CSV table of N, CA and C in Angstrom, one decimal:
chain,number,residue,atom,x,y,z
C,1389,UNK,N,34.5,264.2,180.1
C,1389,UNK,CA,34.8,265.6,180.1
C,1389,UNK,C,36.3,265.9,180.7
C,1390,UNK,N,36.6,265.2,181.7
C,1390,UNK,CA,37.8,265.3,182.4
C,1390,UNK,C,39.0,265.1,181.4
C,1391,UNK,N,38.8,264.1,180.5
C,1391,UNK,CA,39.8,263.7,179.5
C,1391,UNK,C,39.9,264.7,178.6
C,1392,UNK,N,38.9,265.5,178.1
C,1392,UNK,CA,39.0,266.6,177.3
C,1392,UNK,C,39.8,267.7,177.9
C,1393,UNK,N,39.5,268.0,179.0
C,1393,UNK,CA,40.1,269.1,179.7
C,1393,UNK,C,41.6,268.7,179.9
C,1394,UNK,N,41.9,267.6,180.5
C,1394,UNK,CA,43.3,267.0,180.6
C,1394,UNK,C,44.1,267.2,179.3
C,1395,UNK,N,43.5,266.7,178.2
C,1395,UNK,CA,44.2,266.8,176.9
C,1395,UNK,C,44.4,268.2,176.5
C,1396,UNK,N,43.6,269.1,176.7
C,1396,UNK,CA,43.7,270.6,176.4
C,1396,UNK,C,44.7,271.1,177.2
C,1397,UNK,N,45.0,270.8,178.5
C,1397,UNK,CA,46.1,271.2,179.3
C,1397,UNK,C,47.4,270.7,178.7
C,1398,UNK,N,47.4,269.4,178.4
C,1398,UNK,CA,48.6,268.8,177.9
C,1398,UNK,C,49.1,269.6,176.6
C,1399,UNK,N,48.1,269.9,175.7
C,1399,UNK,CA,48.4,270.6,174.4
C,1399,UNK,C,48.9,271.9,174.7
C,1400,UNK,N,48.2,272.7,175.6
C,1400,UNK,CA,48.8,274.0,176.1
C,1400,UNK,C,50.3,274.0,176.5
C,1401,UNK,N,50.5,273.1,177.5
C,1401,UNK,CA,51.8,272.9,178.0
C,1401,UNK,C,52.8,272.6,176.8
C,1402,UNK,N,52.4,271.7,175.9
C,1402,UNK,CA,53.3,271.4,174.9
C,1402,UNK,C,53.6,272.6,173.9
C,1403,UNK,N,52.5,273.3,173.7
C,1403,UNK,CA,52.7,274.5,172.9
C,1403,UNK,C,53.7,275.5,173.5
C,1404,UNK,N,53.4,275.9,174.8
C,1404,UNK,CA,54.3,276.7,175.6
C,1404,UNK,C,55.7,276.3,175.8
C,1405,UNK,N,55.8,274.9,175.8
C,1405,UNK,CA,57.3,274.4,175.8
C,1405,UNK,C,57.9,274.6,174.4
C,1406,UNK,N,57.2,274.3,173.4
C,1406,UNK,CA,57.8,274.5,172.0
C,1406,UNK,C,58.2,276.1,171.8
C,1407,UNK,N,57.3,276.9,172.3
C,1407,UNK,CA,57.6,278.4,172.1
C,1407,UNK,C,58.8,278.7,172.9
C,1408,UNK,N,59.0,278.3,174.1
C,1408,UNK,CA,60.3,278.5,174.8
C,1408,UNK,C,61.6,277.9,174.1
C,1409,UNK,N,61.3,276.6,173.6
C,1409,UNK,CA,62.5,276.0,173.0
C,1409,UNK,C,62.8,276.8,171.7
C,1410,UNK,N,61.7,277.4,171.0
C,1410,UNK,CA,62.0,278.2,169.9
C,1410,UNK,C,62.8,279.5,170.3
C,1411,UNK,N,62.4,280.1,171.3
C,1411,UNK,CA,63.1,281.3,171.9
C,1411,UNK,C,64.5,281.0,172.2
C,1412,UNK,N,64.7,279.8,172.8
C,1412,UNK,CA,66.1,279.4,173.2
C,1412,UNK,C,67.0,279.3,172.0
C,1413,UNK,N,66.5,279.1,170.9
C,1413,UNK,CA,67.4,278.9,169.7
C,1413,UNK,C,67.5,280.3,168.9
C,1414,UNK,N,67.0,281.3,169.5
C,1414,UNK,CA,67.2,282.6,168.9
C,1414,UNK,C,66.0,283.1,168.3
C,1415,UNK,N,64.8,282.4,168.3
C,1415,UNK,CA,63.6,282.9,167.6
C,1415,UNK,C,63.2,284.1,168.3
C,1416,UNK,N,62.5,285.0,167.5
C,1416,UNK,CA,62.2,286.3,168.0
C,1416,UNK,C,60.7,286.6,167.9
C,1417,UNK,N,59.9,285.7,167.4
C,1417,UNK,CA,58.4,286.1,167.3
C,1417,UNK,C,57.9,286.0,168.7
C,1418,UNK,N,57.2,287.1,169.1
C,1418,UNK,CA,56.6,287.1,170.4
C,1418,UNK,C,57.5,287.3,171.6
C,1419,UNK,N,58.8,287.2,171.4
C,1419,UNK,CA,59.8,287.2,172.4
C,1419,UNK,C,59.7,288.5,173.2
C,1420,UNK,N,59.8,289.7,172.5
C,1420,UNK,CA,59.9,291.1,173.1
C,1420,UNK,C,58.7,291.3,173.9
C,1421,UNK,N,57.6,291.0,173.3
C,1421,UNK,CA,56.3,291.3,174.0
C,1421,UNK,C,56.0,290.5,175.2
C,1422,UNK,N,56.8,289.3,175.4
C,1422,UNK,CA,56.7,288.5,176.5
C,1422,UNK,C,57.5,288.9,177.7
C,1423,UNK,N,58.4,289.9,177.5
C,1423,UNK,CA,59.3,290.3,178.6
C,1423,UNK,C,58.7,291.6,179.3
C,1424,UNK,N,58.6,291.5,180.7
C,1424,UNK,CA,58.1,292.6,181.4
C,1424,UNK,C,59.1,293.8,181.4
C,1425,UNK,N,58.4,295.0,181.2
C,1425,UNK,CA,59.2,296.1,181.2
C,1425,UNK,C,58.7,297.2,182.1
C,1426,UNK,N,59.5,298.1,182.5
C,1426,UNK,CA,59.0,299.3,183.3
C,1426,UNK,C,58.3,300.3,182.5
C,1427,UNK,N,58.0,301.4,183.1
C,1427,UNK,CA,57.3,302.5,182.4
C,1427,UNK,C,58.1,303.2,181.2
C,1428,UNK,N,59.5,303.0,181.4
C,1428,UNK,CA,60.4,303.6,180.5
C,1428,UNK,C,60.8,302.7,179.4
C,1429,UNK,N,60.3,301.4,179.4
C,1429,UNK,CA,60.5,300.5,178.3
C,1429,UNK,C,61.9,299.6,178.6
C,1430,UNK,N,62.3,299.7,179.9
C,1430,UNK,CA,63.5,298.9,180.2
C,1430,UNK,C,63.0,297.6,180.6
C,1431,UNK,N,63.7,296.6,180.0
C,1431,UNK,CA,63.3,295.2,180.3
C,1431,UNK,C,63.8,294.8,181.6
C,1432,UNK,N,62.8,294.2,182.3
C,1432,UNK,CA,63.1,293.8,183.7
C,1432,UNK,C,63.5,292.4,183.8
C,1433,UNK,N,63.4,291.6,182.9
C,1433,UNK,CA,63.8,290.2,182.9
C,1433,UNK,C,64.1,289.9,181.5
C,1434,UNK,N,65.5,289.5,181.4
C,1434,UNK,CA,66.0,289.1,180.1
C,1434,UNK,C,66.6,287.7,180.2
C,1435,UNK,N,65.7,286.7,179.9
C,1435,UNK,CA,66.3,285.3,180.1
C,1435,UNK,C,67.2,284.9,179.1
C,1436,UNK,N,68.2,284.2,179.4
C,1436,UNK,CA,69.1,283.6,178.5
C,1436,UNK,C,68.6,282.5,177.7
C,1437,UNK,N,69.4,281.9,176.8
C,1437,UNK,CA,69.0,280.7,176.0
C,1437,UNK,C,68.8,279.6,177.1
C,1438,UNK,N,69.7,279.4,178.0
C,1438,UNK,CA,69.7,278.4,179.0
C,1438,UNK,C,68.4,278.5,179.9
C,1439,UNK,N,68.0,279.8,180.2
C,1439,UNK,CA,66.8,280.0,181.0
C,1439,UNK,C,65.6,279.6,180.2
C,1440,UNK,N,65.6,279.9,178.9
C,1440,UNK,CA,64.3,279.4,178.1
C,1440,UNK,C,64.3,277.9,178.0
C,1441,UNK,N,65.5,277.3,177.9
C,1441,UNK,CA,65.4,275.7,177.9
C,1441,UNK,C,64.9,275.2,179.2
C,1442,UNK,N,65.4,275.8,180.3
C,1442,UNK,CA,64.8,275.3,181.7
C,1442,UNK,C,63.3,275.5,181.7
C,1443,UNK,N,62.8,276.7,181.3
C,1443,UNK,CA,61.3,276.8,181.4
C,1443,UNK,C,60.7,275.9,180.5
C,1444,UNK,N,61.3,275.7,179.2
C,1444,UNK,CA,60.6,274.9,178.2
C,1444,UNK,C,60.6,273.4,178.8
C,1445,UNK,N,61.6,273.0,179.5
C,1445,UNK,CA,61.6,271.7,180.0
C,1445,UNK,C,60.7,271.4,181.1
C,1446,UNK,N,60.5,272.5,182.0
C,1446,UNK,CA,59.6,272.5,183.2
C,1446,UNK,C,58.2,272.3,182.6
C,1447,UNK,N,57.8,273.1,181.5
C,1447,UNK,CA,56.6,273.0,180.9
C,1447,UNK,C,56.3,271.7,180.3
C,1448,UNK,N,57.4,271.1,179.7
C,1448,UNK,CA,57.3,269.7,179.1
C,1448,UNK,C,56.9,268.8,180.2
C,1449,UNK,N,57.6,269.0,181.5
C,1449,UNK,CA,57.3,268.1,182.5
C,1449,UNK,C,55.9,268.2,183.1
C,1450,UNK,N,55.4,269.4,183.0
C,1450,UNK,CA,54.0,269.8,183.4
C,1450,UNK,C,53.0,269.0,182.5
C,1451,UNK,N,53.4,269.0,181.2
C,1451,UNK,CA,52.6,268.2,180.3
C,1451,UNK,C,52.6,266.8,180.6
C,1452,UNK,N,53.8,266.2,181.1
C,1452,UNK,CA,53.8,264.8,181.5
C,1452,UNK,C,53.1,264.4,182.6
C,1453,UNK,N,53.0,265.4,183.6
C,1453,UNK,CA,52.2,265.2,184.8
C,1453,UNK,C,50.7,264.9,184.5
C,1454,UNK,N,50.2,265.6,183.6
C,1454,UNK,CA,48.8,265.5,183.2
C,1454,UNK,C,48.6,264.4,182.2
C,1455,UNK,N,49.7,263.9,181.6
C,1455,UNK,CA,49.6,262.7,180.7
C,1455,UNK,C,49.5,261.4,181.5
C,1456,UNK,N,50.4,261.4,182.6
C,1456,UNK,CA,50.4,260.1,183.4
C,1456,UNK,C,49.3,260.1,184.4
C,1457,UNK,N,48.6,258.9,184.4
C,1457,UNK,CA,47.6,258.8,185.5
C,1457,UNK,C,48.2,257.9,186.6
C,1458,UNK,N,47.5,258.0,187.7
C,1458,UNK,CA,48.0,257.2,188.9
C,1458,UNK,C,47.8,255.7,188.5
C,1459,UNK,N,48.9,255.0,188.6
C,1459,UNK,CA,48.9,253.5,188.3
C,1459,UNK,C,49.5,252.9,189.6
C,1460,UNK,N,48.8,252.1,190.2
C,1460,UNK,CA,49.3,251.6,191.5
C,1460,UNK,C,50.5,250.4,191.2
C,1461,UNK,N,50.7,250.0,190.0
C,1461,UNK,CA,51.8,249.1,189.8
C,1461,UNK,C,53.1,249.9,189.7
C,1462,UNK,N,53.1,251.1,189.7
C,1462,UNK,CA,54.3,251.9,189.7
C,1462,UNK,C,54.8,252.1,191.1
C,1463,UNK,N,56.1,252.6,191.3
C,1463,UNK,CA,56.4,252.9,192.6
C,1463,UNK,C,55.6,253.9,193.3
C,1464,UNK,N,55.4,253.9,194.6
C,1464,UNK,CA,54.6,254.9,195.2
C,1464,UNK,C,55.1,256.3,195.1
C,1465,UNK,N,56.4,256.4,195.0
C,1465,UNK,CA,57.0,257.8,195.0
C,1465,UNK,C,56.6,258.5,193.6
C,1466,UNK,N,56.4,257.7,192.5
C,1466,UNK,CA,56.0,258.3,191.4
C,1466,UNK,C,54.7,258.8,191.5
C,1467,UNK,N,53.8,258.0,192.1
C,1467,UNK,CA,52.4,258.4,192.4
C,1467,UNK,C,52.3,259.8,193.2
C,1468,UNK,N,53.2,259.8,194.2
C,1468,UNK,CA,53.3,261.0,195.0
C,1468,UNK,C,53.7,262.2,194.3
C,1469,UNK,N,54.5,262.0,193.4
C,1469,UNK,CA,55.0,263.2,192.5
C,1469,UNK,C,54.0,263.7,191.7
C,1470,UNK,N,53.2,262.7,191.0
C,1470,UNK,CA,52.1,263.1,190.1
C,1470,UNK,C,51.0,263.9,190.9
C,1471,UNK,N,50.7,263.4,192.2
C,1471,UNK,CA,49.8,264.1,193.0
C,1471,UNK,C,50.2,265.5,193.4
C,1472,UNK,N,51.5,265.5,193.8
C,1472,UNK,CA,52.1,266.8,194.0
C,1472,UNK,C,52.1,267.9,192.9
C,1473,UNK,N,52.4,267.3,191.7
C,1473,UNK,CA,52.3,268.1,190.4
C,1473,UNK,C,50.8,268.5,190.2
C,1474,UNK,N,49.9,267.6,190.3
C,1474,UNK,CA,48.5,267.9,190.0
C,1474,UNK,C,48.0,269.1,190.9
C,1475,UNK,N,48.6,269.3,192.1
C,1475,UNK,CA,48.3,270.4,193.0
C,1475,UNK,C,49.2,271.5,192.9
C,1476,UNK,N,50.5,271.3,192.7
C,1476,UNK,CA,51.4,272.3,192.6
C,1476,UNK,C,51.4,273.2,191.3
C,1477,UNK,N,51.1,272.5,190.2
C,1477,UNK,CA,51.1,273.2,188.9
C,1477,UNK,C,50.0,274.4,189.0
C,1478,UNK,N,48.7,274.0,189.3
C,1478,UNK,CA,47.7,274.9,189.3
C,1478,UNK,C,48.0,276.2,190.3
C,1479,UNK,N,48.5,275.8,191.4
C,1479,UNK,CA,48.9,276.8,192.4
C,1479,UNK,C,49.9,277.9,191.9
C,1480,UNK,N,50.9,277.4,191.1
C,1480,UNK,CA,52.0,278.1,190.5
C,1480,UNK,C,51.3,279.1,189.5
C,1481,UNK,N,50.4,278.6,188.7
C,1481,UNK,CA,49.7,279.5,187.7
C,1481,UNK,C,48.7,280.4,188.3
C,1482,UNK,N,48.0,280.0,189.4
C,1482,UNK,CA,47.2,281.0,190.1
C,1482,UNK,C,47.9,282.1,190.6
C,1483,UNK,N,49.2,281.8,191.3
C,1483,UNK,CA,49.9,282.8,191.8
C,1483,UNK,C,50.4,283.7,190.7
C,1484,UNK,N,50.9,283.2,189.5
C,1484,UNK,CA,51.3,284.0,188.4
C,1484,UNK,C,50.2,284.9,187.9
C,1485,UNK,N,49.0,284.4,187.8
C,1485,UNK,CA,47.8,285.2,187.4
C,1485,UNK,C,47.6,286.4,188.3
C,1486,UNK,N,47.7,286.1,189.7
C,1486,UNK,CA,47.6,287.3,190.5
C,1486,UNK,C,48.7,288.2,190.4
C,1487,UNK,N,49.9,287.7,190.3
C,1487,UNK,CA,51.0,288.7,190.0
C,1487,UNK,C,51.7,289.1,191.2
C,1488,UNK,N,52.7,290.1,190.9
C,1488,UNK,CA,53.4,290.6,192.0
C,1488,UNK,C,53.2,292.1,192.2
C,1489,UNK,N,52.0,292.6,191.7
C,1489,UNK,CA,51.4,293.8,191.9
C,1489,UNK,C,52.1,295.1,191.4
C,1490,UNK,N,53.1,294.9,190.7
C,1490,UNK,CA,53.7,296.1,190.0
C,1490,UNK,C,53.7,295.9,188.4
C,1491,UNK,N,54.3,294.9,188.0
C,1491,UNK,CA,54.4,294.7,186.5
C,1491,UNK,C,53.8,293.5,185.9
C,1492,UNK,N,53.3,292.5,186.8
C,1492,UNK,CA,52.8,291.2,186.2
C,1492,UNK,C,51.5,290.9,187.0
C,1493,UNK,N,50.5,290.3,186.3
C,1493,UNK,CA,49.4,289.8,186.8
C,1493,UNK,C,48.2,290.7,186.7
C,1494,UNK,N,47.1,290.2,187.2
C,1494,UNK,CA,45.8,291.0,187.1
C,1494,UNK,C,45.8,292.3,187.9
C,1495,UNK,N,46.6,292.3,189.0
C,1495,UNK,CA,46.7,293.4,189.9
C,1495,UNK,C,47.8,294.4,189.7
C,1496,UNK,N,48.4,294.4,188.4
C,1496,UNK,CA,49.7,295.2,188.2
C,1496,UNK,C,49.3,296.7,188.2
C,1497,UNK,N,50.2,297.4,188.6
C,1497,UNK,CA,50.1,298.9,188.5
C,1497,UNK,C,50.4,299.5,187.1
C,1498,UNK,N,51.5,299.0,186.6
C,1498,UNK,CA,52.0,299.4,185.2
C,1498,UNK,C,51.2,298.7,184.2
C,1499,UNK,N,50.4,299.6,183.5
C,1499,UNK,CA,49.5,298.9,182.5
C,1499,UNK,C,49.6,299.5,181.0
C,1500,UNK,N,50.6,300.3,180.8
C,1500,UNK,CA,50.7,301.0,179.5
C,1500,UNK,C,51.7,300.4,178.5
C,1501,UNK,N,52.6,299.4,179.1
C,1501,UNK,CA,53.7,298.8,178.3
C,1501,UNK,C,53.1,297.8,177.3
C,1502,UNK,N,53.8,297.4,176.3
C,1502,UNK,CA,53.4,296.4,175.5
C,1502,UNK,C,53.2,295.1,176.2
C,1503,UNK,N,54.1,294.7,177.1
C,1503,UNK,CA,53.9,293.5,177.9
C,1503,UNK,C,52.7,293.5,178.7
C,1504,UNK,N,52.4,294.6,179.4
C,1504,UNK,CA,51.3,294.8,180.4
C,1504,UNK,C,50.0,294.6,179.6
C,1505,UNK,N,50.0,295.1,178.4
C,1505,UNK,CA,48.7,294.9,177.6
C,1505,UNK,C,48.6,293.4,177.2
C,1506,UNK,N,49.7,292.7,176.8
C,1506,UNK,CA,49.6,291.3,176.5
C,1506,UNK,C,49.3,290.5,177.7
C,1507,UNK,N,49.9,291.0,178.8
C,1507,UNK,CA,49.6,290.3,180.0
C,1507,UNK,C,48.1,290.3,180.5
C,1508,UNK,N,47.5,291.4,180.3
C,1508,UNK,CA,46.1,291.7,180.5
C,1508,UNK,C,45.3,290.8,179.6
C,1509,UNK,N,45.6,290.8,178.3
C,1509,UNK,CA,44.8,290.1,177.3
C,1509,UNK,C,44.9,288.7,177.2
C,1510,UNK,N,46.2,288.2,177.5
C,1510,UNK,CA,46.5,286.8,177.2
C,1510,UNK,C,47.2,286.1,178.3
C,1511,UNK,N,48.4,286.6,178.8
C,1511,UNK,CA,49.2,285.9,179.7
C,1511,UNK,C,48.4,285.5,181.1
C,1512,UNK,N,47.9,286.5,181.7
C,1512,UNK,CA,47.2,286.3,183.0
C,1512,UNK,C,46.0,285.4,182.8
C,1513,UNK,N,45.1,285.8,181.9
C,1513,UNK,CA,43.9,285.0,181.6
C,1513,UNK,C,44.3,283.5,181.4
C,1514,UNK,N,45.3,283.2,180.6
C,1514,UNK,CA,45.7,281.9,180.4
C,1514,UNK,C,46.2,281.3,181.7
C,1515,UNK,N,47.0,281.9,182.5
C,1515,UNK,CA,47.4,281.3,183.8
C,1515,UNK,C,46.2,281.1,184.7
C,1516,UNK,N,45.3,282.0,184.8
C,1516,UNK,CA,44.2,281.7,185.5
C,1516,UNK,C,43.4,280.5,185.2
C,1517,UNK,N,43.3,280.4,183.8
C,1517,UNK,CA,42.5,279.3,183.2
C,1517,UNK,C,43.2,277.9,183.6
C,1518,UNK,N,44.6,278.0,183.4
C,1518,UNK,CA,45.4,276.7,183.7
C,1518,UNK,C,45.2,276.4,185.2
C,1519,UNK,N,45.2,277.4,186.1
C,1519,UNK,CA,45.1,277.2,187.5
C,1519,UNK,C,43.8,276.6,187.9
C,1520,UNK,N,42.8,277.2,187.4
C,1520,UNK,CA,41.3,276.8,187.7
C,1520,UNK,C,41.0,275.4,187.1
C,1521,UNK,N,41.4,275.1,185.9
C,1521,UNK,CA,41.2,273.8,185.4
C,1521,UNK,C,42.1,272.8,186.0
C,1522,UNK,N,43.3,273.1,186.4
C,1522,UNK,CA,44.1,272.2,187.1
C,1522,UNK,C,43.6,271.9,188.5
C,1523,UNK,N,43.0,272.8,189.2
C,1523,UNK,CA,42.4,272.5,190.5
C,1523,UNK,C,41.2,271.7,190.3
C,1524,UNK,N,40.3,271.9,189.3
C,1524,UNK,CA,39.2,271.2,189.0
C,1524,UNK,C,39.6,269.7,188.8
C,1525,UNK,N,40.6,269.5,187.9
C,1525,UNK,CA,41.1,268.1,187.7
C,1525,UNK,C,41.6,267.4,189.0
C,1526,UNK,N,42.4,268.2,189.7
C,1526,UNK,CA,42.9,267.6,191.0
C,1526,UNK,C,41.7,267.2,192.0
C,1527,UNK,N,40.8,268.1,192.0
C,1527,UNK,CA,39.6,267.7,192.9
C,1527,UNK,C,38.8,266.4,192.4
C,1528,UNK,N,38.8,266.3,191.1
C,1528,UNK,CA,38.0,265.2,190.5
C,1528,UNK,C,38.8,264.0,190.3
C,1529,UNK,N,40.0,264.0,190.6
C,1529,UNK,CA,40.8,262.7,190.5
C,1529,UNK,C,40.3,261.6,191.3
C,1530,UNK,N,39.8,260.6,190.7
C,1530,UNK,CA,39.1,259.5,191.5
C,1530,UNK,C,40.1,258.6,192.1
C,1531,UNK,N,41.4,258.6,191.8
C,1531,UNK,CA,42.2,257.6,192.4
C,1531,UNK,C,43.0,258.3,193.6
C,1532,UNK,N,43.3,257.5,194.5
C,1532,UNK,CA,44.1,257.9,195.7
C,1532,UNK,C,45.4,256.9,195.8
C,1533,UNK,N,46.3,257.2,196.6
C,1533,UNK,CA,47.5,256.4,196.8
C,1533,UNK,C,47.3,255.2,197.6
C,1534,UNK,N,46.4,255.3,198.5
C,1534,UNK,CA,46.3,254.4,199.6
C,1534,UNK,C,45.3,253.2,199.2
C,1535,UNK,N,45.0,253.0,198.0
C,1535,UNK,CA,44.2,251.9,197.6
C,1535,UNK,C,45.0,250.6,197.7
């Protein structure tokens, strides 16, 4: 079961990475509805192509964290980075799901914009799911560094 869940997370991160790489090349499908806006429709966050590439690369690295398993023949520092990632990634996504209480997350005040509606229906639930599944996987990881 863990392998299926882990592979599901890997696929999600690869898809999200591809979407951000697509946006970095000027792709527009889904781009506008993914940008938080205020009540007047003013975009609050306008990422550049470089920003999209950075996010895409980070999401790709998240996929790698779940791809690699702890192997004690590797340097210990690599194992520590994987463990840090297995705990850090879910925490990042749980914080994103909670939001900043104004425009983003389950507890946002502004709920009438296109982004707010997409955030409620898709973005925040996806982040909550990634966070919960990631914590489940981290808790169920049978390997430890000190073996």
